[in-house]
PDB file of C-alpha atoms in Angstrom:
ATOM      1  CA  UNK Y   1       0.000   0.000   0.000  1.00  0.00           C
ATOM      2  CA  UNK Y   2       1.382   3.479  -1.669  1.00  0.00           C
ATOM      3  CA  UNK Y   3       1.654   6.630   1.196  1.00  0.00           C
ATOM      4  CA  UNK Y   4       0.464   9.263   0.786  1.00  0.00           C
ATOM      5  CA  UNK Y   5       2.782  12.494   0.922  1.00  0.00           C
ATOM      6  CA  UNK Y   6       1.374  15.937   1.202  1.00  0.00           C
ATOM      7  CA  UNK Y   7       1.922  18.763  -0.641  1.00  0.00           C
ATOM      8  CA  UNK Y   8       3.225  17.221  -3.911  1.00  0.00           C
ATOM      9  CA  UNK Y   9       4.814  20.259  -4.142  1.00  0.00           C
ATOM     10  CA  UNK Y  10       6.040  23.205  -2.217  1.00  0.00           C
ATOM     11  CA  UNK Y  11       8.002  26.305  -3.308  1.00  0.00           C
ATOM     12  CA  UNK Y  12      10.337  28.150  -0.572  1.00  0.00           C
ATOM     13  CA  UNK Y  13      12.789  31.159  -0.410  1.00  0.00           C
ATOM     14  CA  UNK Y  14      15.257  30.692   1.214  1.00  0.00           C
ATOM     15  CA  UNK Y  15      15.742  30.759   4.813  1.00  0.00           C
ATOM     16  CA  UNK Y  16      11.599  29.355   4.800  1.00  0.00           C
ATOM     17  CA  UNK Y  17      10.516  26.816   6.746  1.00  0.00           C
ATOM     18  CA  UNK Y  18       8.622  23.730   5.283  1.00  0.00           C
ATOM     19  CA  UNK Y  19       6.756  20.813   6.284  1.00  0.00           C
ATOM     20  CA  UNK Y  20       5.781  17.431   4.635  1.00  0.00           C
ATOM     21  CA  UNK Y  21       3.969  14.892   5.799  1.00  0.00           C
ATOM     22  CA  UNK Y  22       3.667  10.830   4.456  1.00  0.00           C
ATOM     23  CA  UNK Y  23       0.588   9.231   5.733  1.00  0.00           C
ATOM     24  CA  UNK Y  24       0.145   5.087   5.586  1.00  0.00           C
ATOM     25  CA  UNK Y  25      -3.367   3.294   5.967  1.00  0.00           C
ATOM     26  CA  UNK Y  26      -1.478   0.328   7.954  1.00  0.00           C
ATOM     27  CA  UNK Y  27       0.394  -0.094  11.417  1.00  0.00           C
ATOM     28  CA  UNK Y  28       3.906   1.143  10.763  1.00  0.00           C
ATOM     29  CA  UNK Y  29       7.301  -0.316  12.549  1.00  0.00           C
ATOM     30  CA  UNK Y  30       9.560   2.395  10.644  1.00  0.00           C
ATOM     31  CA  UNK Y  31       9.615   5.194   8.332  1.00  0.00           C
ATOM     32  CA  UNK Y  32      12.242   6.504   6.027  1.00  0.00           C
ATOM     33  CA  UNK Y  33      13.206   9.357   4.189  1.00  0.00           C
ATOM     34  CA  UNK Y  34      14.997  10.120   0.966  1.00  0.00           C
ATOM     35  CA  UNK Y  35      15.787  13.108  -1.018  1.00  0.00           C
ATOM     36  CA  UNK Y  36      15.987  12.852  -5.270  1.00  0.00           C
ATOM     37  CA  UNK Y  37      18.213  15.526  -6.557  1.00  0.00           C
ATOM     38  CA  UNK Y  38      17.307  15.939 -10.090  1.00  0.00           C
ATOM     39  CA  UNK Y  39      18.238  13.150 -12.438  1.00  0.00           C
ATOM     40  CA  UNK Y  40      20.158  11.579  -9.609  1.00  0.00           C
ATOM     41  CA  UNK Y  41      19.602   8.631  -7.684  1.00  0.00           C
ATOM     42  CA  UNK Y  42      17.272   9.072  -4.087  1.00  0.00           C
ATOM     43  CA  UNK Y  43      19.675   9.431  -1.075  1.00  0.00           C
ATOM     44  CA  UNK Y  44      18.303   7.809   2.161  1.00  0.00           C
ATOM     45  CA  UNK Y  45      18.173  11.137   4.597  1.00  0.00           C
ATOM     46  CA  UNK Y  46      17.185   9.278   8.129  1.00  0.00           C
ATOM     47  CA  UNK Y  47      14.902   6.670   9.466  1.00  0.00           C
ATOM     48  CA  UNK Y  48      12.705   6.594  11.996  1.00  0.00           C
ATOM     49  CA  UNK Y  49      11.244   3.848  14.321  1.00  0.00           C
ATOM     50  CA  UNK Y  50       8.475   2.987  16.879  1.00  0.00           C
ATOM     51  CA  UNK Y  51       8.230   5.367  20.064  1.00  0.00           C
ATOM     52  CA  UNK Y  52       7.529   8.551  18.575  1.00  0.00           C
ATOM     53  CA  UNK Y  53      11.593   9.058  17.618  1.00  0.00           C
ATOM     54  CA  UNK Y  54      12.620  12.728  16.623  1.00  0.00           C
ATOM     55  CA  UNK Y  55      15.893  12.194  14.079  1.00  0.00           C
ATOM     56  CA  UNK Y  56      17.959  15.105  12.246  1.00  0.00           C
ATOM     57  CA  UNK Y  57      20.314  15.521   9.564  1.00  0.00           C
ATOM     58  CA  UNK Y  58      21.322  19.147   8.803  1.00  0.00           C
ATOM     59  CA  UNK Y  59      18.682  21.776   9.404  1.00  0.00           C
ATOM     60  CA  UNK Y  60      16.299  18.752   8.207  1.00  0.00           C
ATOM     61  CA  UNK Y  61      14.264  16.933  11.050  1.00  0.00           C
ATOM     62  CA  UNK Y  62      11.534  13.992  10.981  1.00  0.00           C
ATOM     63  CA  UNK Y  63       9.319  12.593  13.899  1.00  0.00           C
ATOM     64  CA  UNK Y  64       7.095   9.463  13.741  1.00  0.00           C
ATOM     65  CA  UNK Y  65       3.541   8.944  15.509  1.00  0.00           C
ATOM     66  CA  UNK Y  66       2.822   5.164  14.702  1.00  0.00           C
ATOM     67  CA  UNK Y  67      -0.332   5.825  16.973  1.00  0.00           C
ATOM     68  CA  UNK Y  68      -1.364   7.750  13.917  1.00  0.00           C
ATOM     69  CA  UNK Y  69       0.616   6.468  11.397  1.00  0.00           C
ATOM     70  CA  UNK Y  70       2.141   9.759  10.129  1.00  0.00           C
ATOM     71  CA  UNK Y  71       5.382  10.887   9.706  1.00  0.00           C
ATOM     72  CA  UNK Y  72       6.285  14.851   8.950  1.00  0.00           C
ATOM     73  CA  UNK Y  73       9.815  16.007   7.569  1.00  0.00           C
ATOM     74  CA  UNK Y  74      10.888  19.659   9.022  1.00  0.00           C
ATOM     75  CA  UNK Y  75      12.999  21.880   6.674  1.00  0.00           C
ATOM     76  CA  UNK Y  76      14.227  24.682   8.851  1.00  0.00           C
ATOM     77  CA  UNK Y  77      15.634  27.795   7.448  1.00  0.00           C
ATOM     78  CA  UNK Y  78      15.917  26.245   4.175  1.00  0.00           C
ATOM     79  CA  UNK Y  79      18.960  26.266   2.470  1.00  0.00           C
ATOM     80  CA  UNK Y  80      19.387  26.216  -2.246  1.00  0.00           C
ATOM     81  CA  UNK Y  81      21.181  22.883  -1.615  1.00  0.00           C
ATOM     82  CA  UNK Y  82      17.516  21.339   0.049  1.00  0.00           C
ATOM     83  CA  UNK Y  83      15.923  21.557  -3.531  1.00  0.00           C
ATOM     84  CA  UNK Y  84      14.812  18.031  -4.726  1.00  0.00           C
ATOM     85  CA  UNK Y  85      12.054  15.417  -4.299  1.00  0.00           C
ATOM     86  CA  UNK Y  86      11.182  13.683  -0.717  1.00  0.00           C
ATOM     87  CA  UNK Y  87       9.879  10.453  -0.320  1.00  0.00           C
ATOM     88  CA  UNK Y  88       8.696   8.600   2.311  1.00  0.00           C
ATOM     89  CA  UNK Y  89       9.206   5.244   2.422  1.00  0.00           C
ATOM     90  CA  UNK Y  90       7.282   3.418   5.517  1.00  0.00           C
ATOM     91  CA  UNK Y  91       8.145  -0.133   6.758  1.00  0.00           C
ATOM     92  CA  UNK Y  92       5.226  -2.303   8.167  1.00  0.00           C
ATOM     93  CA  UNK Y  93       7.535  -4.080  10.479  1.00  0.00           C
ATOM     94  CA  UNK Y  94      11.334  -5.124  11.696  1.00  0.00           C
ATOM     95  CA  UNK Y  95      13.483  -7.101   9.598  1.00  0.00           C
ATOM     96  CA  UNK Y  96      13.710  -9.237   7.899  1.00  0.00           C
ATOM     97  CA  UNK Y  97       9.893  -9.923   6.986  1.00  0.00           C
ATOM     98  CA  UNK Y  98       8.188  -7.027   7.373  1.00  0.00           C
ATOM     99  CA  UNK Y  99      10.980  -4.510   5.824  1.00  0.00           C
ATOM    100  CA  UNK Y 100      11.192  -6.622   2.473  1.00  0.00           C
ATOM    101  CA  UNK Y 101       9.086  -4.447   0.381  1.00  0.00           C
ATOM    102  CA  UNK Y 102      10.227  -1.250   0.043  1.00  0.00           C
ATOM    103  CA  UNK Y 103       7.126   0.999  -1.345  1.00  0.00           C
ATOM    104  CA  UNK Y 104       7.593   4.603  -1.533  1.00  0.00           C
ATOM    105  CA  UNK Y 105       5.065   7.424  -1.699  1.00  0.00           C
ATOM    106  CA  UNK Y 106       4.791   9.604  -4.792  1.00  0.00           C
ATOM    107  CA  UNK Y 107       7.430  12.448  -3.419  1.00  0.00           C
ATOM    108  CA  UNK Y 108       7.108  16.111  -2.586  1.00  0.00           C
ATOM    109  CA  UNK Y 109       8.999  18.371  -5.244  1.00  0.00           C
ATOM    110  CA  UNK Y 110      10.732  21.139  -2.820  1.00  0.00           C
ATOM    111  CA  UNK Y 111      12.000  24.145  -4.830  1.00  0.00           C
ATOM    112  CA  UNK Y 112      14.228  26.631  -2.595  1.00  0.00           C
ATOM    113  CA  UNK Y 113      14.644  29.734  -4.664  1.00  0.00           C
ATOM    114  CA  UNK Y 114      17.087  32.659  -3.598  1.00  0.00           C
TER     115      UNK Y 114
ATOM    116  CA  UNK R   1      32.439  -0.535   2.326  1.00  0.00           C
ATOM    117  CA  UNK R   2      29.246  -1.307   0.122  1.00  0.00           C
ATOM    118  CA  UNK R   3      28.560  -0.122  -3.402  1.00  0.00           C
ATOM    119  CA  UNK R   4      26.434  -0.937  -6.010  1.00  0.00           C
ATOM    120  CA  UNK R   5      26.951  -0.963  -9.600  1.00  0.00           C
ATOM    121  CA  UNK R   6      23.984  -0.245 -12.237  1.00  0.00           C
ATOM    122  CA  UNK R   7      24.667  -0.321 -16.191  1.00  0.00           C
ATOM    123  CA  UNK R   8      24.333   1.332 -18.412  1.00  0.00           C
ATOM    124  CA  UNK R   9      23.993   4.717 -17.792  1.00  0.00           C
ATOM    125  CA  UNK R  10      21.584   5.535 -20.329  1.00  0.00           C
ATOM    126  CA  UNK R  11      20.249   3.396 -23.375  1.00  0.00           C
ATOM    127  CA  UNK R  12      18.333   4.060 -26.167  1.00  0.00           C
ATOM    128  CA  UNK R  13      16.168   0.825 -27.889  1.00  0.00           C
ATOM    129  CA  UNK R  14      13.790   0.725 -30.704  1.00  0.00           C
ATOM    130  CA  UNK R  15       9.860  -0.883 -29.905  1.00  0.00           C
ATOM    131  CA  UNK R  16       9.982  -4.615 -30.113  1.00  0.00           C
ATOM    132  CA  UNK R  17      13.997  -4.760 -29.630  1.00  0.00           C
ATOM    133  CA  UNK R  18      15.115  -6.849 -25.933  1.00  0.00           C
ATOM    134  CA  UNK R  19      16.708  -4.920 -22.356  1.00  0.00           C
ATOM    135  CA  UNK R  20      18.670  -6.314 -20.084  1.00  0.00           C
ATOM    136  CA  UNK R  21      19.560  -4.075 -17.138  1.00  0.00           C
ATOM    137  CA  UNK R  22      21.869  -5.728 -14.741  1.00  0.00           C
ATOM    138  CA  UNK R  23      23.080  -4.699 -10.849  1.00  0.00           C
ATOM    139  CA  UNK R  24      25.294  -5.657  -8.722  1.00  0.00           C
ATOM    140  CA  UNK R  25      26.264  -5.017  -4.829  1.00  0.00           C
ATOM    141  CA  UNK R  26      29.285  -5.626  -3.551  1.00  0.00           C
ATOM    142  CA  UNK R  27      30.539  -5.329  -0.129  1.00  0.00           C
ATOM    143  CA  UNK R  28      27.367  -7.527   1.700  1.00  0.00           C
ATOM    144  CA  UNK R  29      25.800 -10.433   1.851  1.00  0.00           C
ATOM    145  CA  UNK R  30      22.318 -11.933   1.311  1.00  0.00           C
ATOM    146  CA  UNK R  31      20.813  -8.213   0.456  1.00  0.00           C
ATOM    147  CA  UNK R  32      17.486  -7.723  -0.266  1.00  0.00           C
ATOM    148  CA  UNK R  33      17.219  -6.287  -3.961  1.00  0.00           C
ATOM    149  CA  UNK R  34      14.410  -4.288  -5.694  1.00  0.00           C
ATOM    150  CA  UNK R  35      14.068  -2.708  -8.970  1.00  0.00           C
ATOM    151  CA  UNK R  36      12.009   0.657  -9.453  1.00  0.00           C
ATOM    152  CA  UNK R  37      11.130   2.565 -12.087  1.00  0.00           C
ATOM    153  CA  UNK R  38      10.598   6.382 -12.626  1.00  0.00           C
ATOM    154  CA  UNK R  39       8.861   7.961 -15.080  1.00  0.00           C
ATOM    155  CA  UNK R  40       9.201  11.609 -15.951  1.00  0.00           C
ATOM    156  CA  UNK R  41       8.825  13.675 -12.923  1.00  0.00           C
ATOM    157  CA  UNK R  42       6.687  11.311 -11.328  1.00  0.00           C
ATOM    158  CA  UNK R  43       7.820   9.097  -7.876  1.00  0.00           C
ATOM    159  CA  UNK R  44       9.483   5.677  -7.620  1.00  0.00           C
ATOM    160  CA  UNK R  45       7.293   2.807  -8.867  1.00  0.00           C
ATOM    161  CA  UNK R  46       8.352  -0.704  -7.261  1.00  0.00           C
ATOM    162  CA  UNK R  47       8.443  -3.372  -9.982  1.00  0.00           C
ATOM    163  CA  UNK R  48      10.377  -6.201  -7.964  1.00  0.00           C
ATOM    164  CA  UNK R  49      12.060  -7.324  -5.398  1.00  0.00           C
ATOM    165  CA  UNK R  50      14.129  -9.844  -3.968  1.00  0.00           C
ATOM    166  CA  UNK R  51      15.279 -11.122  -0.471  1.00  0.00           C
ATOM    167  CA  UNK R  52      17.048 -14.596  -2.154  1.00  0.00           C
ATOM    168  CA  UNK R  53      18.741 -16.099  -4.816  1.00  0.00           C
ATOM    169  CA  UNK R  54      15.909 -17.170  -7.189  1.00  0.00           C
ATOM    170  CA  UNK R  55      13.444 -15.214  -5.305  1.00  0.00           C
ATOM    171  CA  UNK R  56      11.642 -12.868  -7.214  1.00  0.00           C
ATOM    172  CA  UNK R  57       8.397 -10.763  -5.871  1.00  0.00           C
ATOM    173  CA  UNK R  58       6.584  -8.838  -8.491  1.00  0.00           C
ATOM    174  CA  UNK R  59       4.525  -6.200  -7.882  1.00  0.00           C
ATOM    175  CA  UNK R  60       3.425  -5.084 -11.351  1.00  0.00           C
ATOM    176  CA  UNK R  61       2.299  -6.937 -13.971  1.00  0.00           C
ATOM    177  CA  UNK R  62       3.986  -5.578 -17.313  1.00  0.00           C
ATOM    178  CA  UNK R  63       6.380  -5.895 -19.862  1.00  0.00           C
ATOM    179  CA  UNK R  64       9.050  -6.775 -17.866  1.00  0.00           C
ATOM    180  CA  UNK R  65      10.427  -9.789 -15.271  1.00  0.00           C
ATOM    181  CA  UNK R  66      13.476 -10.005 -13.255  1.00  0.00           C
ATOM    182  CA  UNK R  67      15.899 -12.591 -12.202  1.00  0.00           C
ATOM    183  CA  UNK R  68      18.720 -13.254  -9.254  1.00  0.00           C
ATOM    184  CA  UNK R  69      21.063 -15.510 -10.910  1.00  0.00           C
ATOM    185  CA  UNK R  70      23.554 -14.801  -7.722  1.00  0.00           C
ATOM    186  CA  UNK R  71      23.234 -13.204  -4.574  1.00  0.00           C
ATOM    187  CA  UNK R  72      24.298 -10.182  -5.349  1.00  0.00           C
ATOM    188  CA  UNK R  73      23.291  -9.733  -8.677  1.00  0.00           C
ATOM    189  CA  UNK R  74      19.512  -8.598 -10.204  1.00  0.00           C
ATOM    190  CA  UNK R  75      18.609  -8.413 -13.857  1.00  0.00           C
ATOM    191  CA  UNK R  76      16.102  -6.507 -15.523  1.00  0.00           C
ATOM    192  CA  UNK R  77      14.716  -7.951 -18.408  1.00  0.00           C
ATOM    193  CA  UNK R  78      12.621  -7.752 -21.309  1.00  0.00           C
ATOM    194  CA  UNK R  79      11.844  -9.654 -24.382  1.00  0.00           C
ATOM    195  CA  UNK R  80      10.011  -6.650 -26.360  1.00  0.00           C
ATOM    196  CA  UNK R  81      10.176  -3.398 -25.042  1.00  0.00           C
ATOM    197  CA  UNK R  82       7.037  -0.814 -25.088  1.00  0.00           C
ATOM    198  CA  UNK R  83       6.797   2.910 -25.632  1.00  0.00           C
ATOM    199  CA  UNK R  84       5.671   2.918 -22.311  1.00  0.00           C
ATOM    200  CA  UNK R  85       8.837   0.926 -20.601  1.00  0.00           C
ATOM    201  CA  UNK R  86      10.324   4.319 -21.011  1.00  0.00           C
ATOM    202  CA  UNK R  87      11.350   5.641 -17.817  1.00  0.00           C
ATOM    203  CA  UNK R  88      14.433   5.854 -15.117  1.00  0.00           C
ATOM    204  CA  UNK R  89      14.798   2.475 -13.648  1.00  0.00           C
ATOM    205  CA  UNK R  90      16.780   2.548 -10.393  1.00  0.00           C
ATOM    206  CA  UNK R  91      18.104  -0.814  -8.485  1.00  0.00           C
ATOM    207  CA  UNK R  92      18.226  -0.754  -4.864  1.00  0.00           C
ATOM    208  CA  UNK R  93      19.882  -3.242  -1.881  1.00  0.00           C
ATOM    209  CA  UNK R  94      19.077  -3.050   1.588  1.00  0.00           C
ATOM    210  CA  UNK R  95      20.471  -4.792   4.554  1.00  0.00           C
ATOM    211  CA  UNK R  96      18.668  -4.350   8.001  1.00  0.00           C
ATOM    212  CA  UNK R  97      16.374  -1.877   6.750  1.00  0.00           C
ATOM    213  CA  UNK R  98      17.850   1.230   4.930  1.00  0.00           C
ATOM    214  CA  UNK R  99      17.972   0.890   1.262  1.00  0.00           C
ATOM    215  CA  UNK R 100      20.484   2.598  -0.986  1.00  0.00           C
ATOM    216  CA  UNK R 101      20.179   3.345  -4.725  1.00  0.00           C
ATOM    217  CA  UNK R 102      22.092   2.528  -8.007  1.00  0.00           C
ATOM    218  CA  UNK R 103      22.735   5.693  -9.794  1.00  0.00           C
ATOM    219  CA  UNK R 104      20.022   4.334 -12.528  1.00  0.00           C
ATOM    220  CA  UNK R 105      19.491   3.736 -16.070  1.00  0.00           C
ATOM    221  CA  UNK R 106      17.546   6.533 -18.213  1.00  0.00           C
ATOM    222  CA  UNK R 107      16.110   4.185 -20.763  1.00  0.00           C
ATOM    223  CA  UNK R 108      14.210   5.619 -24.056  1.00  0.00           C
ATOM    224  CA  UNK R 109      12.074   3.532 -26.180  1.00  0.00           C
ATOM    225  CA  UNK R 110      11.659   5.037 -29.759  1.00  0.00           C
TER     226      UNK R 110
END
């Protein structure tokens, strides 16, 4: 089952903040996220699992509420280099069964302009 | 350290003509595998996967199967390509959850 991501797309100046969000209709044991640079490969950013678990990399921060099963990406003070496509990628449990199938959602295009 | 290699680059095949796409990880054992593809500006679309030598998951019927000949190596493959098999087809390996991505093939059908 696909997440859902929300906005598809967001444009920033930068220095903006920006939030995304990936939403999944099942019980979640982990989510990750990746950033697409254009015509590159996706780069895995952080992962999060069960307990409600804050991570950061950069200015770039992620919590996890498996109660709800939602997970929101923070972009603070956004920076040129943050331009590209998130996705989420949830896991429906630990490995190695339940993280076999790796099924992302459809990505949020972030555009940081000067 | 673990890399993976994905070839070619980019590829150009007439409608009708055959693809093979092959990856390979080095650097780990017994990953699990998965092909994706990409169309223009659109998000990652999981074709297969793999957690096995021989073991091949397919989540979209199509055009195209896949095979794991050895551990650490997954082949894309078709027998007549489509218009529509146009697209950016990434291969992925993951070990203990985190997956990390080829650096693709941009294949256009004409």
């Amino acid at each position: 089952q696909q997440p859902v991501q929300s906005p598809q797309a967001v444009i920033l100046r930068e220095g903006e903040d920006a939030v995304i969000n990936c939403s999944s209709s099942k019980a979640l044991y982990s989510v990750h996220w990746y950033r697409q640079k254009h015509g590159e490969a996706p780069v895995f950013l952080m992962i999060l699992l069960k307990g409600g678990e804050q991570k950061g990399h950069e200015k770039i921060s992620a919590s996890f509420n498996e109660k709800k099963q939602q997970s929101s990406l923070y972009l603070t003070a956004s920076q040129l280099s943050y331009s590209g496509t998130y996705f989420c990628g949830p896991l429906e449990g630990p490995p190695p069964g339940g993280s076999e199938k790796l099924v992302f959602g459809k990505g949020t295009k972030l555009t940081v302009n000067p | 350290s673990q890399t993976i290699h994905q070839w070619p680059a980019t590829l150009v095949q007439p409608v009708g003509s055959p693809l093979s796409l092959e990856c390979t990880v080095e650097g780990t054992s017994n990953p699990n595998l998965y092909w994706y593809r990409q169309a223009a500006g659109r998000g990652l679309q999981l074709l297969f996967y793999s957690v096995g030598i021989g073991q091949i998951s397919s989540e979209v019927p199509q055009n195209l199967s896949a095979s794991r000949p050895q551990d650490r190596q997954f082949i894309l493959s078709s027998k007549k390509l489509l218009l529509s098999d146009s697209g950016f087809y990434l291969c992925a390996w993951s070990v203990k959850v985190v997956a990390f991505f080829g650096q693709g093939t941009r294949l256009t059908v004409v």
